[in-house]
C-alpha cells in the first residue's frame, strides 16, 4: 500500500524512532509562527474539519502496524496543526484499541485546547507536547501570529483545563525568539505559567535551522541554559543533535526517509548522517539524486548548507 498520510519512521531528537501521521495539507495551521521550520502558513485557520479522510488514515495505520515494526512512538505531527482534524480522537482510539503496544504522541501548538472536544480527543494519547512561547498578548501576536479570534490568555486557560483532565505525560515546549520572549517580564510570565501547568518536562528550544522569517536569530546556548534554569519544572534545552538510537536496518528506505525528514524540517547533510546512522558520503549520494529530481533544494545558512523540500 502506498502511504499518503504516514511518513517515516523517522528518527526524532526527542521521541526516538517515530512513525509520523500528517492529518492536514501543507501548510494548514491556526498559527503562523515566525520560526516555523515548515514554512509560512498558507491556510491560517481555526476551523476544525476532516481535512483528510479519517478511514483512509486508519487503513494506512492498520496496514503498516500489522507488520509489527519496532517503533518508540506513533506521532501526530507533520506540516501543520493535527488537532484541526476532527478525526484525531477516533484515530487515537483506534491505535490504543488495536495496537496498544505503541505509545502515541501528539505534537500540538495547543491553541485549540480551549475547545472541550479537542481536549477530549487527546485524552487517550500517552504523550502530549504542547507549545507555549508567549503568555503576553503582545509576544503571542509577534511570535505566533495567530488566526483572528485567538487570545493569549484564553489559550493558556485551555492548556490549564487540559492538564487538569489529562493523565498522560505533558512535555511543554517553549521556543525562544531573542528580542521578543527572552525579556525578564516575558520569562517571569512563562515561569508563572509553568508553575501552574506543572508539565512533566519543559523543553526550551531555539532556531536551529531555517525558519519562516529571515530576521529570527537563535538564542545563545548560555541564554537557553539561563532561561531553562529560571523556568524550573524540569526545564532543559532541546539538543541540536539527535542522540537516540538509529533506524533499524530493515526499516531503512534511505532515500524515502531523507525526503520525509526534509519535508518536515530543513536538515544539513551532517544532521541526516547522524539521524540515520550512516556515513556523510552516503547521505551526499542520496541528496544528489533528490536534488537532480527537483524534490529538494539547498539553502546556504550560517550553520552550513541546509536542504529543504522544493
Ligand atoms: S511552528 Fe507549529 S504552530 Fe507554529 S506555524 Fe509551524 S506548524 Fe503551526
CSV table of C-alpha atoms and ligand atoms in Angstrom, one decimal:
chain,number,residue,atom,x,y,z
A,1,UNK,CA,0.0,0.0,0.0
A,2,UNK,CA,1.3,3.5,-0.8
A,3,UNK,CA,1.1,5.7,2.2
A,4,UNK,CA,-0.2,9.2,1.8
A,5,UNK,CA,-0.7,10.3,5.4
A,6,UNK,CA,2.0,8.4,7.2
A,7,UNK,CA,5.7,9.3,7.0
A,8,UNK,CA,8.9,7.7,8.2
A,9,UNK,CA,9.5,6.1,10.5
A,10,UNK,CA,12.0,9.0,11.1
A,11,UNK,CA,14.5,9.2,13.9
A,12,UNK,CA,13.4,12.1,16.2
A,13,UNK,CA,15.6,14.1,18.6
A,14,UNK,CA,13.0,13.7,21.4
A,15,UNK,CA,11.0,10.6,20.5
A,16,UNK,CA,13.4,8.1,19.2
A,17,UNK,CA,12.1,6.1,16.2
A,18,UNK,CA,8.8,7.7,15.4
A,19,UNK,CA,6.2,6.9,12.7
A,20,UNK,CA,4.6,10.2,11.7
A,21,UNK,CA,0.9,10.9,10.9
A,22,UNK,CA,0.2,14.0,8.9
A,23,UNK,CA,-3.5,15.0,9.2
A,24,UNK,CA,-3.6,18.3,7.4
A,25,UNK,CA,-2.4,19.5,4.0
A,26,UNK,CA,0.8,21.6,3.9
A,27,UNK,CA,0.6,24.3,5.5
A,28,UNK,CA,-2.6,24.4,7.5
A,29,UNK,CA,-2.3,25.8,10.9
A,30,UNK,CA,-4.0,28.1,13.4
A,31,UNK,CA,-0.7,29.9,13.9
A,32,UNK,CA,1.9,31.4,11.5
A,33,UNK,CA,5.0,31.3,13.8
A,34,UNK,CA,7.9,33.4,12.7
A,35,UNK,CA,10.3,30.4,13.4
A,36,UNK,CA,8.2,27.7,11.8
A,37,UNK,CA,10.5,25.2,10.0
A,38,UNK,CA,7.7,24.0,7.7
A,39,UNK,CA,7.5,27.5,6.1
A,40,UNK,CA,4.8,30.1,6.0
A,41,UNK,CA,1.2,29.1,6.9
A,42,UNK,CA,-0.8,29.3,3.7
A,43,UNK,CA,-4.1,28.3,5.2
A,44,UNK,CA,-4.3,30.2,8.5
A,45,UNK,CA,-7.5,28.8,10.1
A,46,UNK,CA,-9.1,27.7,13.4
A,47,UNK,CA,-11.7,25.7,11.5
A,48,UNK,CA,-11.8,22.1,12.6
A,49,UNK,CA,-12.8,19.6,9.9
A,50,UNK,CA,-11.9,16.3,8.3
A,51,UNK,CA,-9.0,17.7,6.2
A,52,UNK,CA,-8.0,14.2,5.0
A,53,UNK,CA,-10.3,11.0,5.2
A,54,UNK,CA,-10.2,9.5,8.7
A,55,UNK,CA,-10.9,6.0,7.4
A,56,UNK,CA,-8.0,6.2,4.9
A,57,UNK,CA,-5.6,7.2,7.7
A,58,UNK,CA,-6.8,4.3,9.8
A,59,UNK,CA,-6.4,1.9,6.9
A,60,UNK,CA,-2.8,3.1,6.3
A,61,UNK,CA,-2.0,2.7,10.0
A,62,UNK,CA,-3.6,-0.8,10.1
A,63,UNK,CA,-1.6,-1.8,7.1
A,64,UNK,CA,1.7,-0.5,8.4
A,65,UNK,CA,1.4,-1.6,12.1
A,66,UNK,CA,0.2,-5.1,11.2
A,67,UNK,CA,3.9,-5.8,10.3
A,68,UNK,CA,4.8,-5.1,14.0
A,69,UNK,CA,7.5,-2.5,13.2
A,70,UNK,CA,10.0,-1.6,16.0
A,71,UNK,CA,8.9,1.9,16.9
A,72,UNK,CA,9.2,4.2,20.0
A,73,UNK,CA,6.2,6.3,19.1
A,74,UNK,CA,3.4,6.9,16.6
A,75,UNK,CA,3.3,10.7,16.4
A,76,UNK,CA,0.8,13.2,15.2
A,77,UNK,CA,3.0,15.8,13.6
A,78,UNK,CA,3.9,16.9,10.1
A,79,UNK,CA,3.2,20.0,8.2
A,80,UNK,CA,0.5,21.8,10.2
A,81,UNK,CA,-1.6,21.5,13.3
A,82,UNK,CA,-3.0,18.0,13.9
A,83,UNK,CA,-5.8,19.0,16.3
A,84,UNK,CA,-7.5,20.9,13.4
A,85,UNK,CA,-8.6,17.5,12.1
A,86,UNK,CA,-11.9,16.4,13.6
A,87,UNK,CA,-11.0,12.7,13.4
A,88,UNK,CA,-7.9,12.8,15.6
A,89,UNK,CA,-9.7,11.4,18.6
A,90,UNK,CA,-11.1,8.5,16.6
A,91,UNK,CA,-7.6,7.7,15.2
A,92,UNK,CA,-6.0,7.7,18.6
A,93,UNK,CA,-8.8,5.5,19.9
A,94,UNK,CA,-8.2,3.1,17.1
A,95,UNK,CA,-4.4,3.0,17.8
A,96,UNK,CA,-4.9,2.3,21.5
A,97,UNK,CA,-7.5,-0.3,20.9
A,98,UNK,CA,-5.8,-2.3,18.1
A,99,UNK,CA,-2.1,-1.5,18.7
A,100,UNK,CA,-1.8,-0.8,22.4
A,101,UNK,CA,1.9,-1.7,22.4
A,102,UNK,CA,2.7,1.6,20.6
A,103,UNK,CA,3.0,4.9,22.5
A,104,UNK,CA,1.0,7.7,20.9
A,105,UNK,CA,2.3,11.3,20.9
A,106,UNK,CA,0.7,14.5,19.8
A,107,UNK,CA,2.8,17.5,18.9
A,108,UNK,CA,0.5,20.5,19.0
A,109,UNK,CA,0.5,24.3,19.3
A,110,UNK,CA,-2.1,23.8,22.0
A,111,UNK,CA,-4.3,26.7,20.9
A,112,UNK,CA,-7.4,24.6,20.2
A,113,UNK,CA,-7.3,23.1,23.7
A,114,UNK,CA,-9.8,25.9,24.5
A,115,UNK,CA,-12.3,23.5,22.8
A,116,UNK,CA,-13.6,20.7,25.1
A,117,UNK,CA,-13.9,18.4,22.1
A,118,UNK,CA,-10.2,18.8,21.3
A,119,UNK,CA,-9.3,18.1,25.0
A,120,UNK,CA,-11.5,15.0,25.0
A,121,UNK,CA,-9.9,13.8,21.7
A,122,UNK,CA,-6.4,13.8,23.2
A,123,UNK,CA,-7.3,12.0,26.5
A,124,UNK,CA,-6.1,8.6,25.3
A,125,UNK,CA,-2.7,9.8,23.9
A,126,UNK,CA,0.3,8.7,26.0
A,127,UNK,CA,2.2,12.0,25.5
A,128,UNK,CA,1.1,15.5,24.5
A,129,UNK,CA,3.8,18.1,23.6
A,130,UNK,CA,2.1,21.5,23.6
A,131,UNK,CA,3.9,24.7,22.7
A,132,UNK,CA,3.8,27.8,24.8
A,133,UNK,CA,6.1,30.6,23.5
A,134,UNK,CA,4.3,33.6,24.9
A,135,UNK,CA,1.9,34.5,27.8
A,136,UNK,CA,1.5,38.2,27.0
A,137,UNK,CA,-0.8,39.1,24.1
A,138,UNK,CA,1.9,41.3,22.6
A,139,UNK,CA,4.5,38.5,22.4
A,140,UNK,CA,1.9,36.0,21.2
A,141,UNK,CA,0.9,38.2,18.3
A,142,UNK,CA,4.6,38.9,17.4
A,143,UNK,CA,5.9,35.3,17.5
A,144,UNK,CA,2.9,33.1,16.8
A,145,UNK,CA,0.8,35.5,14.5
A,146,UNK,CA,-2.5,33.6,15.3
A,147,UNK,CA,-5.6,33.1,13.4
A,148,UNK,CA,-8.1,36.0,14.2
A,149,UNK,CA,-10.0,35.3,17.4
A,150,UNK,CA,-7.3,33.5,19.3
A,151,UNK,CA,-6.4,35.4,22.6
A,152,UNK,CA,-3.2,34.5,24.6
A,153,UNK,CA,-4.9,34.4,28.0
A,154,UNK,CA,-7.7,32.1,26.7
A,155,UNK,CA,-5.1,29.8,25.1
A,156,UNK,CA,-3.3,29.5,28.4
A,157,UNK,CA,-6.6,28.8,30.2
A,158,UNK,CA,-7.3,26.0,27.6
A,159,UNK,CA,-3.9,24.4,28.4
A,160,UNK,CA,-4.6,24.6,32.1
A,161,UNK,CA,-8.0,23.0,31.6
A,162,UNK,CA,-6.4,20.2,29.6
A,163,UNK,CA,-3.7,19.3,32.1
A,164,UNK,CA,-6.2,19.2,34.9
A,165,UNK,CA,-8.2,16.5,33.0
A,166,UNK,CA,-5.4,14.6,31.3
A,167,UNK,CA,-3.5,11.8,33.0
A,168,UNK,CA,-0.7,11.1,30.3
A,169,UNK,CA,2.6,12.8,30.1
A,170,UNK,CA,2.9,16.5,29.1
A,171,UNK,CA,6.2,18.0,27.8
A,172,UNK,CA,5.8,21.7,27.3
A,173,UNK,CA,7.9,23.3,24.6
A,174,UNK,CA,9.0,26.9,24.8
A,175,UNK,CA,10.6,28.4,21.7
A,176,UNK,CA,12.8,31.4,22.4
A,177,UNK,CA,12.9,34.2,19.9
A,178,UNK,CA,15.6,36.7,21.1
A,179,UNK,CA,14.2,40.3,21.4
A,180,UNK,CA,10.6,39.1,21.9
A,181,UNK,CA,10.1,36.5,24.6
A,182,UNK,CA,13.5,36.5,26.3
A,183,UNK,CA,12.9,39.7,28.3
A,184,UNK,CA,12.7,39.5,32.1
A,185,UNK,CA,9.0,40.2,32.1
A,186,UNK,CA,8.1,37.5,29.5
A,187,UNK,CA,10.3,34.9,31.2
A,188,UNK,CA,8.6,35.7,34.5
A,189,UNK,CA,5.2,35.2,32.9
A,190,UNK,CA,6.3,31.9,31.4
A,191,UNK,CA,7.8,30.8,34.7
A,192,UNK,CA,4.4,31.5,36.4
A,193,UNK,CA,2.6,29.6,33.7
A,194,UNK,CA,5.0,26.6,34.1
A,195,UNK,CA,4.4,26.6,37.9
A,196,UNK,CA,0.6,26.1,37.4
A,197,UNK,CA,0.7,23.8,34.3
A,198,UNK,CA,3.2,21.5,36.1
A,199,UNK,CA,4.3,19.7,32.9
A,200,UNK,CA,6.4,16.5,33.3
A,201,UNK,CA,9.2,18.3,31.3
A,202,UNK,CA,9.8,21.8,29.8
A,203,UNK,CA,11.9,21.8,26.7
A,204,UNK,CA,13.5,25.1,25.7
A,205,UNK,CA,14.1,25.4,22.0
A,206,UNK,CA,15.6,28.0,19.7
A,207,UNK,CA,16.3,28.4,16.0
A,208,UNK,CA,18.5,25.6,14.7
A,209,UNK,CA,17.6,25.5,11.0
A,210,UNK,CA,16.0,28.0,8.6
A,211,UNK,CA,12.7,29.4,9.9
A,212,UNK,CA,10.0,31.3,8.1
A,213,UNK,CA,11.3,34.8,8.7
A,214,UNK,CA,14.9,35.7,8.0
A,215,UNK,CA,15.2,38.1,10.9
A,216,UNK,CA,14.7,35.4,13.5
A,217,UNK,CA,18.0,34.6,15.2
A,218,UNK,CA,18.9,31.7,17.6
A,219,UNK,CA,19.3,32.4,21.3
A,220,UNK,CA,22.8,31.6,22.5
A,221,UNK,CA,23.3,28.3,24.4
A,222,UNK,CA,24.1,30.3,27.5
A,223,UNK,CA,20.8,32.2,27.2
A,224,UNK,CA,18.9,29.0,26.7
A,225,UNK,CA,20.5,27.4,29.8
A,226,UNK,CA,19.8,30.5,31.9
A,227,UNK,CA,16.1,30.6,30.7
A,228,UNK,CA,15.7,26.9,31.3
A,229,UNK,CA,17.0,27.2,34.9
A,230,UNK,CA,14.7,30.2,35.5
A,231,UNK,CA,11.7,28.4,34.2
A,232,UNK,CA,12.1,25.5,36.6
A,233,UNK,CA,9.8,22.5,36.2
A,234,UNK,CA,12.5,20.1,34.9
A,235,UNK,CA,13.3,22.6,32.1
A,236,UNK,CA,16.2,21.8,29.8
A,237,UNK,CA,17.4,22.7,26.3
A,238,UNK,CA,16.5,20.6,23.3
A,239,UNK,CA,19.8,19.4,21.9
A,240,UNK,CA,20.5,20.2,18.3
A,241,UNK,CA,21.8,16.8,17.5
A,242,UNK,CA,19.8,13.6,17.6
A,243,UNK,CA,21.2,11.4,20.3
A,244,UNK,CA,18.8,8.4,20.3
A,245,UNK,CA,19.1,5.1,18.5
A,246,UNK,CA,19.3,5.0,14.8
A,247,UNK,CA,16.7,3.3,12.5
A,248,UNK,CA,16.8,-0.5,12.4
A,249,UNK,CA,18.3,-1.6,9.0
A,250,UNK,CA,15.1,-3.3,7.8
A,251,UNK,CA,13.2,0.0,8.0
A,252,UNK,CA,15.7,2.0,6.0
A,253,UNK,CA,14.4,3.1,2.7
A,254,UNK,CA,17.1,5.8,2.9
A,255,UNK,CA,16.0,8.0,0.0
A,256,UNK,CA,12.4,8.0,1.3
A,257,UNK,CA,13.4,8.6,4.9
A,258,UNK,CA,15.7,11.5,3.9
A,259,UNK,CA,12.9,13.1,1.8
A,260,UNK,CA,10.3,12.5,4.6
A,261,UNK,CA,12.6,14.2,7.1
A,262,UNK,CA,13.5,17.1,4.9
A,263,UNK,CA,9.8,17.7,4.0
A,264,UNK,CA,9.1,18.3,7.7
A,265,UNK,CA,12.2,20.4,8.6
A,266,UNK,CA,15.3,21.5,6.7
A,267,UNK,CA,18.4,19.5,7.5
A,268,UNK,CA,22.2,19.6,6.9
A,269,UNK,CA,23.9,16.5,5.4
A,270,UNK,CA,25.5,16.1,8.8
A,271,UNK,CA,22.1,16.2,10.6
A,272,UNK,CA,20.9,13.4,8.3
A,273,UNK,CA,24.0,11.3,8.7
A,274,UNK,CA,23.6,11.4,12.5
A,275,UNK,CA,19.8,10.8,12.3
A,276,UNK,CA,20.2,7.8,10.0
A,277,UNK,CA,23.4,6.4,11.4
A,278,UNK,CA,25.1,6.3,8.0
A,279,UNK,CA,28.2,8.0,6.5
A,280,UNK,CA,28.0,11.6,5.2
A,281,UNK,CA,29.3,10.4,1.8
A,282,UNK,CA,26.3,8.0,1.6
A,283,UNK,CA,23.9,10.8,2.5
A,284,UNK,CA,25.5,13.1,-0.1
A,285,UNK,CA,24.8,10.4,-2.8
A,286,UNK,CA,21.0,10.4,-1.9
A,287,UNK,CA,20.9,14.2,-1.7
A,288,UNK,CA,22.4,14.5,-5.2
A,289,UNK,CA,19.7,12.2,-6.7
A,290,UNK,CA,16.8,14.0,-4.8
A,291,UNK,CA,18.2,17.4,-5.9
A,292,UNK,CA,18.5,16.2,-9.5
A,293,UNK,CA,14.9,15.0,-9.4
A,294,UNK,CA,13.9,18.5,-8.3
A,295,UNK,CA,12.5,17.2,-4.9
A,296,UNK,CA,14.8,19.2,-2.7
A,297,UNK,CA,16.9,22.3,-2.9
A,298,UNK,CA,20.0,23.6,-1.0
A,299,UNK,CA,19.9,26.7,1.2
A,300,UNK,CA,23.1,28.4,2.4
A,301,UNK,CA,22.9,29.2,6.1
A,302,UNK,CA,25.3,30.1,8.9
A,303,UNK,CA,25.4,26.5,10.2
A,304,UNK,CA,26.1,25.2,6.7
A,305,UNK,CA,24.0,24.1,3.7
A,306,UNK,CA,20.5,23.0,4.6
A,307,UNK,CA,18.3,21.0,2.3
A,308,UNK,CA,14.6,21.9,2.2
A,309,UNK,CA,11.7,20.4,0.2
A,310,UNK,CA,11.4,22.0,-3.2
B,1,LIG,S1,5.6,26.0,14.4
B,1,LIG,FE1,3.8,24.7,14.6
B,1,LIG,S2,2.2,26.0,15.3
B,1,LIG,FE2,3.8,27.3,14.5
B,1,LIG,S3,3.2,27.7,12.4
B,1,LIG,FE3,4.6,26.0,12.4
B,1,LIG,S4,3.2,24.2,12.5
B,1,LIG,FE4,2.0,26.0,13.1
